[in-house]
């Protein structure tokens, strides 16, 4: 007798196999034959928890419980039909893809993700009763930098304890002596050797940025201090970072300059520059640029996007995308963007949260993309004397003459670099985070989270919050966290709550 399993393999009756005597217990523990088919038939009636326990009995039961159809049925009560169709498309994409990270697609793992329960492992009390404004996890996931509204910061380290691990206070300090009113944001550099801190000053209407370098003992030393906007800054590479300087040049008209800075300024020689302007961005809808990041994209995709823009009329050179109502479920383009891609030639793109053209004034609810040509600082060639250069710098930093009329909008736009493409979101942007594989960007908003592709910024997927969260007036900077399976983002504008969404 031939028996066809759920995997489609034909196996012969156990009587046709070895003629040696087999006991009752060993017959049910064999990994093939009728026993395997019967075990899978029985397991199809079990719930997920019982199926997990049955898989731990022996090797044969584990093999029977690993049948993908069993776990796919367990997903039925937990997922809607559109989500199941999306998962099937993801499974097909995983089979066609050759990358090792997607070769182990498992319906059992998908069930575990839907049935996961979050558990609070530990809770650390903040000293002084200050409110936490930002927390940044290092790339190695072994350190957390926490900033507070009393201008203090703390670096927590993961240490071994009792056969496991726990978080312990490693190093910290206060920036009150530097004149800071609060510590607003923290970002780890690639390699986690440096930490970028930004915050507002107490006696001046501007923000300041510090770069700390950590030694072998885990203590930081200030390397760079620079001016920045309320957006703070972001790392362009392990040795360079980007800052924004907005300037109000006319009533309700401002221009933001993007500066590339060296993180090792004390090692730079007299003839090497430490900062250079790379872009000028026009502030649409009189809104500040609230968030930014640097992403690596395939150079071929960026060239196609530039060629597409060069063939259009100048007045229509900026392509804008909007998220349609039917894009709540994952699309095939979303699965393609989340697959790991190895690129030999990469380009760098600046993605920023900005105001929308013709949108609400003062609200950053759109994303724009600009190409960064180079991430290395060019050599500095000074042709004038030091006194002349200082005089020119002071004249540029001073207020404009009252006799000169303010520049028009067209004149300011002519001085700026238009974005390659923009994407209008449903609500104000609260945070930006690149997907671990680098093919898309998640933006958390007051209404949930939205995903766009790189570098075209095409809408791929959105997740909507079930209900609006209570609004808090306390300052905070909460960046979303993205993985292949989950999106963690703030629940609302200034809310104390953080929601976790399924990214599938």
Short mmCIF file of C-alpha atoms in Angstrom, two decimals, residues 38-275:
data_model
loop_
_atom_site.label_atom_id
_atom_site.label_comp_id
_atom_site.label_asym_id
_atom_site.label_seq_id
_atom_site.Cartn_x
_atom_site.Cartn_y
_atom_site.Cartn_z
CA UNK A 38 -1.29 9.24 11.16
CA UNK A 39 0.61 11.55 13.50
CA UNK A 40 0.03 14.48 11.16
CA UNK A 41 -3.66 13.64 10.94
CA UNK A 42 -3.92 13.61 14.74
CA UNK A 43 -1.83 16.75 15.11
CA UNK A 44 -4.18 18.63 12.78
CA UNK A 45 -6.75 18.66 15.63
CA UNK A 46 -4.38 20.18 18.17
CA UNK A 47 -4.08 23.82 19.12
CA UNK A 48 -0.82 25.66 18.69
CA UNK A 49 0.34 25.22 22.28
CA UNK A 50 -0.44 21.51 22.31
CA UNK A 51 1.30 21.11 18.97
CA UNK A 52 4.42 22.74 20.38
CA UNK A 53 4.42 20.37 23.36
CA UNK A 54 3.88 17.36 21.11
CA UNK A 55 6.89 18.35 19.03
CA UNK A 56 9.08 17.96 22.11
CA UNK A 57 8.27 14.29 22.70
CA UNK A 58 10.75 12.75 20.28
CA UNK A 59 12.44 13.25 16.96
CA UNK A 60 9.68 11.56 14.95
CA UNK A 61 6.96 13.66 16.56
CA UNK A 62 9.02 16.77 15.95
CA UNK A 63 9.24 15.88 12.28
CA UNK A 64 5.51 15.26 12.08
CA UNK A 65 4.74 18.53 13.84
CA UNK A 66 6.97 20.45 11.42
CA UNK A 67 4.46 20.01 8.59
CA UNK A 68 3.82 23.52 7.17
CA UNK A 69 0.11 22.83 6.57
CA UNK A 70 -0.46 22.27 10.31
CA UNK A 71 0.89 25.68 11.27
CA UNK A 72 -0.84 27.37 8.36
CA UNK A 73 -4.18 26.12 9.72
CA UNK A 74 -3.27 27.42 13.17
CA UNK A 75 -2.99 30.90 11.65
CA UNK A 76 -6.59 30.90 10.39
CA UNK A 77 -8.23 32.12 13.64
CA UNK A 78 -5.56 34.80 14.08
CA UNK A 79 -5.22 36.31 10.61
CA UNK A 80 -7.69 37.74 8.13
CA UNK A 81 -7.85 36.37 4.56
CA UNK A 82 -5.93 39.35 3.08
CA UNK A 83 -3.09 38.78 5.51
CA UNK A 84 -2.99 35.06 4.70
CA UNK A 85 -2.82 35.87 0.99
CA UNK A 86 0.04 38.24 1.73
CA UNK A 87 1.84 35.52 3.70
CA UNK A 88 1.42 33.09 0.81
CA UNK A 89 2.97 35.65 -1.55
CA UNK A 90 5.83 36.04 0.91
CA UNK A 91 6.35 32.28 0.99
CA UNK A 92 6.50 32.18 -2.82
CA UNK A 93 8.96 35.08 -2.84
CA UNK A 94 11.11 33.28 -0.28
CA UNK A 95 11.23 30.16 -2.45
CA UNK A 96 12.30 32.17 -5.49
CA UNK A 97 14.90 34.14 -3.57
CA UNK A 98 18.34 32.65 -3.02
CA UNK A 99 19.47 34.67 -0.01
CA UNK A 100 20.20 32.58 3.05
CA UNK A 101 18.16 34.76 5.38
CA UNK A 102 14.96 33.94 3.47
CA UNK A 103 15.70 30.31 2.63
CA UNK A 104 14.34 29.10 5.97
CA UNK A 105 10.75 30.31 5.57
CA UNK A 106 8.55 28.61 8.15
CA UNK A 107 4.79 28.76 8.77
CA UNK A 108 5.53 27.59 12.31
CA UNK A 109 7.61 30.71 12.88
CA UNK A 110 4.78 32.86 11.51
CA UNK A 111 2.43 31.30 14.05
CA UNK A 112 4.87 31.96 16.87
CA UNK A 113 5.03 35.61 15.82
CA UNK A 114 1.25 36.01 15.91
CA UNK A 115 0.94 34.19 19.24
CA UNK A 116 3.82 36.03 20.93
CA UNK A 117 3.19 37.70 24.26
CA UNK A 118 5.37 40.60 25.38
CA UNK A 119 6.69 40.39 28.92
CA UNK A 120 8.34 43.19 30.89
CA UNK A 121 11.64 41.73 32.03
CA UNK A 122 13.02 44.59 34.11
CA UNK A 123 12.30 48.19 34.99
CA UNK A 124 14.96 50.72 35.90
CA UNK A 125 14.11 53.90 37.83
CA UNK A 126 15.38 57.21 36.50
CA UNK A 127 17.36 59.24 39.01
CA UNK A 128 16.02 62.65 39.96
CA UNK A 129 12.54 62.05 38.61
CA UNK A 130 13.41 63.45 35.16
CA UNK A 131 11.34 62.55 32.11
CA UNK A 132 13.05 60.43 29.47
CA UNK A 133 13.14 62.18 26.10
CA UNK A 134 14.97 59.62 23.95
CA UNK A 135 16.50 56.14 24.12
CA UNK A 136 18.90 54.78 21.48
CA UNK A 137 19.97 51.12 21.25
CA UNK A 138 23.45 50.44 19.90
CA UNK A 139 23.91 48.41 16.73
CA UNK A 140 25.37 45.52 18.75
CA UNK A 141 22.35 45.68 21.12
CA UNK A 142 24.66 45.79 24.15
CA UNK A 143 24.28 49.46 25.16
CA UNK A 144 21.38 51.90 25.50
CA UNK A 145 21.83 55.68 25.62
CA UNK A 146 19.00 57.40 27.51
CA UNK A 147 18.53 61.19 27.54
CA UNK A 148 16.31 63.20 29.89
CA UNK A 149 14.73 66.65 30.05
CA UNK A 150 17.08 67.73 32.87
CA UNK A 151 20.04 67.70 30.41
CA UNK A 152 21.35 64.39 31.76
CA UNK A 153 22.21 61.25 29.83
CA UNK A 154 22.93 57.69 30.90
CA UNK A 155 24.55 54.80 29.04
CA UNK A 156 23.26 51.39 30.17
CA UNK A 157 25.32 48.29 29.42
CA UNK A 158 24.24 44.67 29.15
CA UNK A 159 26.28 42.56 31.57
CA UNK A 160 26.23 38.87 32.45
CA UNK A 161 24.56 37.96 35.73
CA UNK A 162 23.58 34.56 37.14
CA UNK A 163 23.78 32.64 33.89
CA UNK A 164 21.77 35.31 32.06
CA UNK A 165 22.13 39.01 31.51
CA UNK A 166 20.83 42.27 32.91
CA UNK A 167 21.11 46.00 32.23
CA UNK A 168 23.51 47.95 34.46
CA UNK A 169 24.39 51.63 34.53
CA UNK A 170 27.69 52.07 32.75
CA UNK A 171 28.40 55.77 32.40
CA UNK A 172 26.56 59.07 32.30
CA UNK A 173 26.68 62.74 33.08
CA UNK A 174 24.94 66.10 32.99
CA UNK A 175 25.17 68.76 30.31
CA UNK A 176 23.89 71.59 32.51
CA UNK A 177 27.41 73.00 32.81
CA UNK A 178 27.51 73.40 29.02
CA UNK A 179 24.33 75.47 29.13
CA UNK A 180 21.93 72.81 27.89
CA UNK A 181 18.29 73.02 28.92
CA UNK A 182 17.59 69.36 28.03
CA UNK A 183 19.12 66.42 26.20
CA UNK A 184 16.84 65.78 23.26
CA UNK A 185 18.25 63.00 21.08
CA UNK A 186 20.98 60.35 20.91
CA UNK A 187 22.34 58.36 17.96
CA UNK A 188 25.04 55.69 17.86
CA UNK A 189 27.61 55.78 15.08
CA UNK A 190 28.23 52.72 12.89
CA UNK A 191 30.46 50.49 14.97
CA UNK A 192 29.16 52.03 18.24
CA UNK A 193 32.46 53.82 18.91
CA UNK A 194 30.83 57.26 19.07
CA UNK A 195 27.58 58.71 20.38
CA UNK A 196 25.85 61.79 19.02
CA UNK A 197 23.85 63.93 21.50
CA UNK A 198 21.70 66.97 20.66
CA UNK A 199 19.70 69.35 22.79
CA UNK A 200 18.48 72.97 23.17
CA UNK A 201 20.48 75.61 25.00
CA UNK A 202 19.05 77.31 28.07
CA UNK A 203 20.13 80.90 27.34
CA UNK A 204 19.94 80.92 23.54
CA UNK A 205 17.30 80.06 20.98
CA UNK A 206 19.33 77.36 19.25
CA UNK A 207 20.38 73.74 19.53
CA UNK A 208 23.81 72.23 20.04
CA UNK A 209 25.29 68.86 19.12
CA UNK A 210 28.04 66.87 20.84
CA UNK A 211 29.99 63.85 19.61
CA UNK A 212 31.31 61.57 22.35
CA UNK A 213 33.97 58.94 21.76
CA UNK A 214 34.16 55.96 24.13
CA UNK A 215 37.40 54.45 25.38
CA UNK A 216 38.11 50.86 26.40
CA UNK A 217 36.65 51.47 29.87
CA UNK A 218 33.33 52.64 28.46
CA UNK A 219 33.80 56.32 29.35
CA UNK A 220 33.07 59.04 26.82
CA UNK A 221 35.10 62.07 25.82
CA UNK A 222 33.78 65.06 23.89
CA UNK A 223 35.31 65.28 20.43
CA UNK A 224 33.09 67.72 18.52
CA UNK A 225 30.63 70.47 19.39
CA UNK A 226 28.54 71.90 16.55
CA UNK A 227 25.42 73.94 15.92
CA UNK A 228 22.32 72.11 14.72
CA UNK A 229 18.55 72.44 14.39
CA UNK A 230 15.87 70.80 16.52
CA UNK A 231 16.20 67.81 14.18
CA UNK A 232 19.56 67.07 15.82
CA UNK A 233 21.83 65.21 13.44
CA UNK A 234 22.46 61.81 11.92
CA UNK A 235 25.49 59.74 11.01
CA UNK A 236 26.55 59.64 7.37
CA UNK A 237 29.43 57.22 8.05
CA UNK A 238 31.59 56.13 10.95
CA UNK A 239 33.67 59.33 10.63
CA UNK A 240 31.18 61.92 9.34
CA UNK A 241 27.78 63.19 10.45
CA UNK A 242 25.15 65.53 9.00
CA UNK A 243 23.56 68.57 10.65
CA UNK A 244 20.87 71.03 9.53
CA UNK A 245 20.98 74.83 9.91
CA UNK A 246 17.68 76.61 9.05
CA UNK A 247 17.65 80.29 8.17
CA UNK A 248 14.59 82.55 7.93
CA UNK A 249 15.35 84.70 4.87
CA UNK A 250 11.89 86.24 4.39
CA UNK A 251 8.57 86.27 6.24
CA UNK A 252 7.28 82.66 6.26
CA UNK A 253 10.13 81.62 3.91
CA UNK A 254 13.11 79.67 5.16
CA UNK A 255 15.99 77.66 3.70
CA UNK A 256 17.74 74.79 5.47
CA UNK A 257 21.41 74.08 4.76
CA UNK A 258 22.68 70.51 5.10
CA UNK A 259 26.22 70.40 6.51
CA UNK A 260 28.62 67.46 6.38
CA UNK A 261 30.90 67.41 9.44
CA UNK A 262 34.01 65.44 10.36
CA UNK A 263 33.79 63.42 13.56
CA UNK A 264 37.58 63.55 14.07
CA UNK A 265 38.10 67.28 13.90
CA UNK A 266 41.00 67.29 16.36
CA UNK A 267 42.94 65.04 13.98
CA UNK A 268 42.32 67.24 10.93
CA UNK A 269 45.27 69.32 9.72
CA UNK A 270 45.23 73.03 9.00
CA UNK A 271 44.57 72.39 5.32
CA UNK A 272 41.69 69.94 5.78
CA UNK A 273 38.13 71.12 6.22
CA UNK A 274 35.99 69.95 9.10
CA UNK A 275 32.57 71.01 7.77
#
